[in-house]
XYZ file of N, CA and C in Angstrom:
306
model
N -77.508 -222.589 28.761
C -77.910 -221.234 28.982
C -78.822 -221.183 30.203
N -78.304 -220.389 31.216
C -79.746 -219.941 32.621
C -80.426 -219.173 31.905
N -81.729 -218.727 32.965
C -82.885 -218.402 32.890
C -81.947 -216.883 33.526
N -83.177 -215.592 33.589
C -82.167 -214.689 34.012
C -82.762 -214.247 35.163
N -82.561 -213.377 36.350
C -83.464 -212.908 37.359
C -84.399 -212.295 37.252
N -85.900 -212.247 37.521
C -86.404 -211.791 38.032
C -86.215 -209.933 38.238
N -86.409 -208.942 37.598
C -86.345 -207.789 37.915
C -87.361 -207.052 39.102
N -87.004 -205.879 39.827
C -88.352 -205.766 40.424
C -89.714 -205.830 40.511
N -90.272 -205.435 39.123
C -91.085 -205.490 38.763
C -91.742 -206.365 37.943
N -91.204 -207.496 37.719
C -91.333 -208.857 37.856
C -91.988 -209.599 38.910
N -91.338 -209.243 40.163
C -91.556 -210.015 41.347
C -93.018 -209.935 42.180
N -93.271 -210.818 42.979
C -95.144 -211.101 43.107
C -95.229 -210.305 44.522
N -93.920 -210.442 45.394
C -93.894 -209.336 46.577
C -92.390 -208.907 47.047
N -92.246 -208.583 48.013
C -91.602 -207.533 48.467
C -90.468 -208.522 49.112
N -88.676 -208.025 48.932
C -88.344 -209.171 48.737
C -87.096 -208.261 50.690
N -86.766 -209.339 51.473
C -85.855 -208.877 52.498
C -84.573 -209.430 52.170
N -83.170 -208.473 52.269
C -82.587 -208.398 52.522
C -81.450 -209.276 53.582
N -80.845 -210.621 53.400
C -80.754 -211.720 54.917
C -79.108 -212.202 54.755
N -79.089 -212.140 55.601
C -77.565 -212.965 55.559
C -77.474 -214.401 56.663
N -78.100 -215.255 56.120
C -78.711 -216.300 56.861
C -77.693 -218.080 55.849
N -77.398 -218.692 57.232
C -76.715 -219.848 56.472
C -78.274 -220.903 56.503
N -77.934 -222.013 55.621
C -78.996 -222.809 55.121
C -78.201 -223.943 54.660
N -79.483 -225.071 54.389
C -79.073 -226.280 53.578
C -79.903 -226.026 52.070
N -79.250 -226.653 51.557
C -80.216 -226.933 49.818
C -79.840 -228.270 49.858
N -81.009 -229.022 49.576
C -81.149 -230.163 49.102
C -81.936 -230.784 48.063
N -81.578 -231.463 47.351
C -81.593 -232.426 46.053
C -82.606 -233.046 46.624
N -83.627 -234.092 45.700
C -84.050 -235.200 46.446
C -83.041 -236.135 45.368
N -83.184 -237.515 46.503
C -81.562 -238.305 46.230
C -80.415 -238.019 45.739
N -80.418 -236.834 45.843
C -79.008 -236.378 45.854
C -77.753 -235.686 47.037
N -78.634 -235.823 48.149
C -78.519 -234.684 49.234
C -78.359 -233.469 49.490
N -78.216 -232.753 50.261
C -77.918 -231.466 50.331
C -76.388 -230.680 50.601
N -75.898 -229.716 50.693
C -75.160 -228.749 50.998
C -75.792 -227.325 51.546
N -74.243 -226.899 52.299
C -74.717 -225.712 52.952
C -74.976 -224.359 51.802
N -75.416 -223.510 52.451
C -76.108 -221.978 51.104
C -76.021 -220.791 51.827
N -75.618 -220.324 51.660
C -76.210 -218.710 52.305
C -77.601 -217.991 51.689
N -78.346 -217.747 52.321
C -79.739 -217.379 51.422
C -79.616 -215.681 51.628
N -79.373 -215.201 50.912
C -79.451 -213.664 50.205
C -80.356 -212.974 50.379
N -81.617 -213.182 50.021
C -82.946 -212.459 50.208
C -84.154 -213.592 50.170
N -85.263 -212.863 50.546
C -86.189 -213.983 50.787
C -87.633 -212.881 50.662
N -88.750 -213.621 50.233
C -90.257 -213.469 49.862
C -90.905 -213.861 50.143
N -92.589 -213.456 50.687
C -93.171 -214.923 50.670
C -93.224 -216.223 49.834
N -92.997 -215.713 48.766
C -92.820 -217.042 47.204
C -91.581 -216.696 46.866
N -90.545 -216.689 46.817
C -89.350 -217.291 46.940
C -88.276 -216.730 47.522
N -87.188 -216.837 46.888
C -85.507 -216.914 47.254
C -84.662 -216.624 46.316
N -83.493 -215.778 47.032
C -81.884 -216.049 46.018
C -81.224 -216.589 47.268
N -80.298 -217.481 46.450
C -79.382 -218.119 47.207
C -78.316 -218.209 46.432
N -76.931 -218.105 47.353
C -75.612 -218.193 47.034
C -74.845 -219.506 47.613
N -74.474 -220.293 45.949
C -74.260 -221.394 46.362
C -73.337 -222.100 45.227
N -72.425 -223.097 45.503
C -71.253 -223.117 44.383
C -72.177 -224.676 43.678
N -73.220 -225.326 43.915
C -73.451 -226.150 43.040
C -74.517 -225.423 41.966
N -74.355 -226.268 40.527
C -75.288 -225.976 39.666
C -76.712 -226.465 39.757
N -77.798 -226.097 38.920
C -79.052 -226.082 39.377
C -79.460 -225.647 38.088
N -80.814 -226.332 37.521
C -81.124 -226.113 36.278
C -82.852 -225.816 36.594
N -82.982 -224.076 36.120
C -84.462 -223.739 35.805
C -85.627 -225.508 35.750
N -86.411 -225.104 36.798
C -87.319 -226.660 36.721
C -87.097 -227.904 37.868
N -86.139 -227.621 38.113
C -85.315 -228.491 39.564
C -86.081 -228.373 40.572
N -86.427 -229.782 41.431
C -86.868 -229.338 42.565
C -86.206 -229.469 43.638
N -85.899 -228.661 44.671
C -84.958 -228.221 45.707
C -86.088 -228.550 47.241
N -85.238 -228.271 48.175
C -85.623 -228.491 49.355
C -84.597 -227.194 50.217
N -85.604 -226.170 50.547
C -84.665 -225.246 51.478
C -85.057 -225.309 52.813
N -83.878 -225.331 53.325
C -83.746 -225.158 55.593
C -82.958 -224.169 55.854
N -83.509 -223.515 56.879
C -82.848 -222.424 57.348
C -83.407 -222.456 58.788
N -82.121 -222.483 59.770
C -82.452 -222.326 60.848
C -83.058 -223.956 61.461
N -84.040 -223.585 62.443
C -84.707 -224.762 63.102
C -85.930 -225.116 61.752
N -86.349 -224.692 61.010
C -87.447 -224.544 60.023
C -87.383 -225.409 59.358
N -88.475 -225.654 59.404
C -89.478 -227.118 58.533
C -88.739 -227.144 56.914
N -88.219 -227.994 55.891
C -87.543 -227.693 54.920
C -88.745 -227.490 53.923
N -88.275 -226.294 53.082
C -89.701 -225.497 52.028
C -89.625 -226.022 50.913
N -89.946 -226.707 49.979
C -89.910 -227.333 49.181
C -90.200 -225.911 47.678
N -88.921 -226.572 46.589
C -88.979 -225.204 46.025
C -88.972 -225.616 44.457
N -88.954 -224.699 43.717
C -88.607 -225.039 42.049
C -87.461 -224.072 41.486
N -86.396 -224.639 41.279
C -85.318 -223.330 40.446
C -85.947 -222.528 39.609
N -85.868 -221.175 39.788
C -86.847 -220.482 38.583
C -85.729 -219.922 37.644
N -84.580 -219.602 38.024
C -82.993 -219.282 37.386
C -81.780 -219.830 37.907
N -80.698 -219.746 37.264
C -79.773 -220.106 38.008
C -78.328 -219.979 36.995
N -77.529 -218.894 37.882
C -76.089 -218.227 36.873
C -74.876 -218.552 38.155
N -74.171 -219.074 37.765
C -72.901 -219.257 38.471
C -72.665 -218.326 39.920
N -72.487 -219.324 40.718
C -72.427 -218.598 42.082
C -73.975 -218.755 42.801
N -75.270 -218.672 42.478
C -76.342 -217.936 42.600
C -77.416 -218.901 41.904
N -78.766 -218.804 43.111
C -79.380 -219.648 42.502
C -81.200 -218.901 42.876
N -82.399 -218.288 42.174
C -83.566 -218.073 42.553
C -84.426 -219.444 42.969
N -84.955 -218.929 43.491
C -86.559 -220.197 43.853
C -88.052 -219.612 44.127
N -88.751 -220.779 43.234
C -89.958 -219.754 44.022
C -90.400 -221.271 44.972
N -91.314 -220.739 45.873
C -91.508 -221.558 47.165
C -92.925 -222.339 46.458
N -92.775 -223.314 46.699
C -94.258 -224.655 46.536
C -95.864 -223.836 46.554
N -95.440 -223.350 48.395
C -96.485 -222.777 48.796
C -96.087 -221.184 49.627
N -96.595 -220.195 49.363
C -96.100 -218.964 49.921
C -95.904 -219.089 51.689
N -94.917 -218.539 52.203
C -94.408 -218.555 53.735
C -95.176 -217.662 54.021
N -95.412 -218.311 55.309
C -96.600 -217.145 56.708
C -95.596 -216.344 56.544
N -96.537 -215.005 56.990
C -95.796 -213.682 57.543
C -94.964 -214.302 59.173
N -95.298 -215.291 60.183
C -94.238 -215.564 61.139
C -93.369 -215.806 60.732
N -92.896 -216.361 59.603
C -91.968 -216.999 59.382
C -90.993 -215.753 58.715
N -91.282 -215.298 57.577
C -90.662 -214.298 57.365
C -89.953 -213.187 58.411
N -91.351 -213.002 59.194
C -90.630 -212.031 60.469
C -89.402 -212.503 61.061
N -89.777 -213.806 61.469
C -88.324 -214.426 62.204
C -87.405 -214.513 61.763
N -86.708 -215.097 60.685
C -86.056 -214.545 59.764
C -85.503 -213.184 59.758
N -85.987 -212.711 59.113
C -85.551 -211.106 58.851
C -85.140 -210.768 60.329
N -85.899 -210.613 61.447
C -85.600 -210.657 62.686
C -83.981 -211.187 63.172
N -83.544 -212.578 62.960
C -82.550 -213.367 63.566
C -81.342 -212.779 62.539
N -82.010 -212.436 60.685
C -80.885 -212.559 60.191
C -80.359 -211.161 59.294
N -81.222 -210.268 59.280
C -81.258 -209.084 58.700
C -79.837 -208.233 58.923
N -79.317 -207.448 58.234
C -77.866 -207.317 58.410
C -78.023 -206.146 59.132
């Protein structure tokens, strides 16, 4: 059984809108490519065909960007949330949303 999403009013901030390709990576397991969906300062949805179990720790890259080290907070077929280690600068977000916003 997954964990389920996050509703709005659930969430700790304000979430953008991205159509941005990425890696997800395992530790010793490696990574694959993701499309990342939306993004927060504390976390992520991502669309992605491997499974992932609430508690997992992940490694997300996007772009030239330093990889964010993450924890599965849900995860339902197709689709995977994260919240981030440590919350992302507002640069970072900007750029983002900036390069990848639809």
């Amino acid at each position: 059984m997954s964990a389920q999403p996050l509703d709005e009013e659930q969430r700790a901030s304000l979430r953008l809108t991205l159509h941005a390709e990425g890696r997800l990576s395992e530790p010793y397991a490696g990574g694959h490519g993701i499309e990342l969906l939306d993004i927060s300062a504390t976390g992520a949805r991502i669309a992605t065909y491997r499974r992932f179990q609430p508690g997992q720790v992940v490694y997300l890259t996007v772009d030239q960007l330093r990889s964010i080290k993450c924890h599965v907070r849900w995860a339902r077929p197709g689709e995977v949330g994260v919240a981030f280690d440590r919350p992302l600068h507002v640069a970072i977000l900007e750029h983002l949303a900036a390069t990848h916003r639809g």
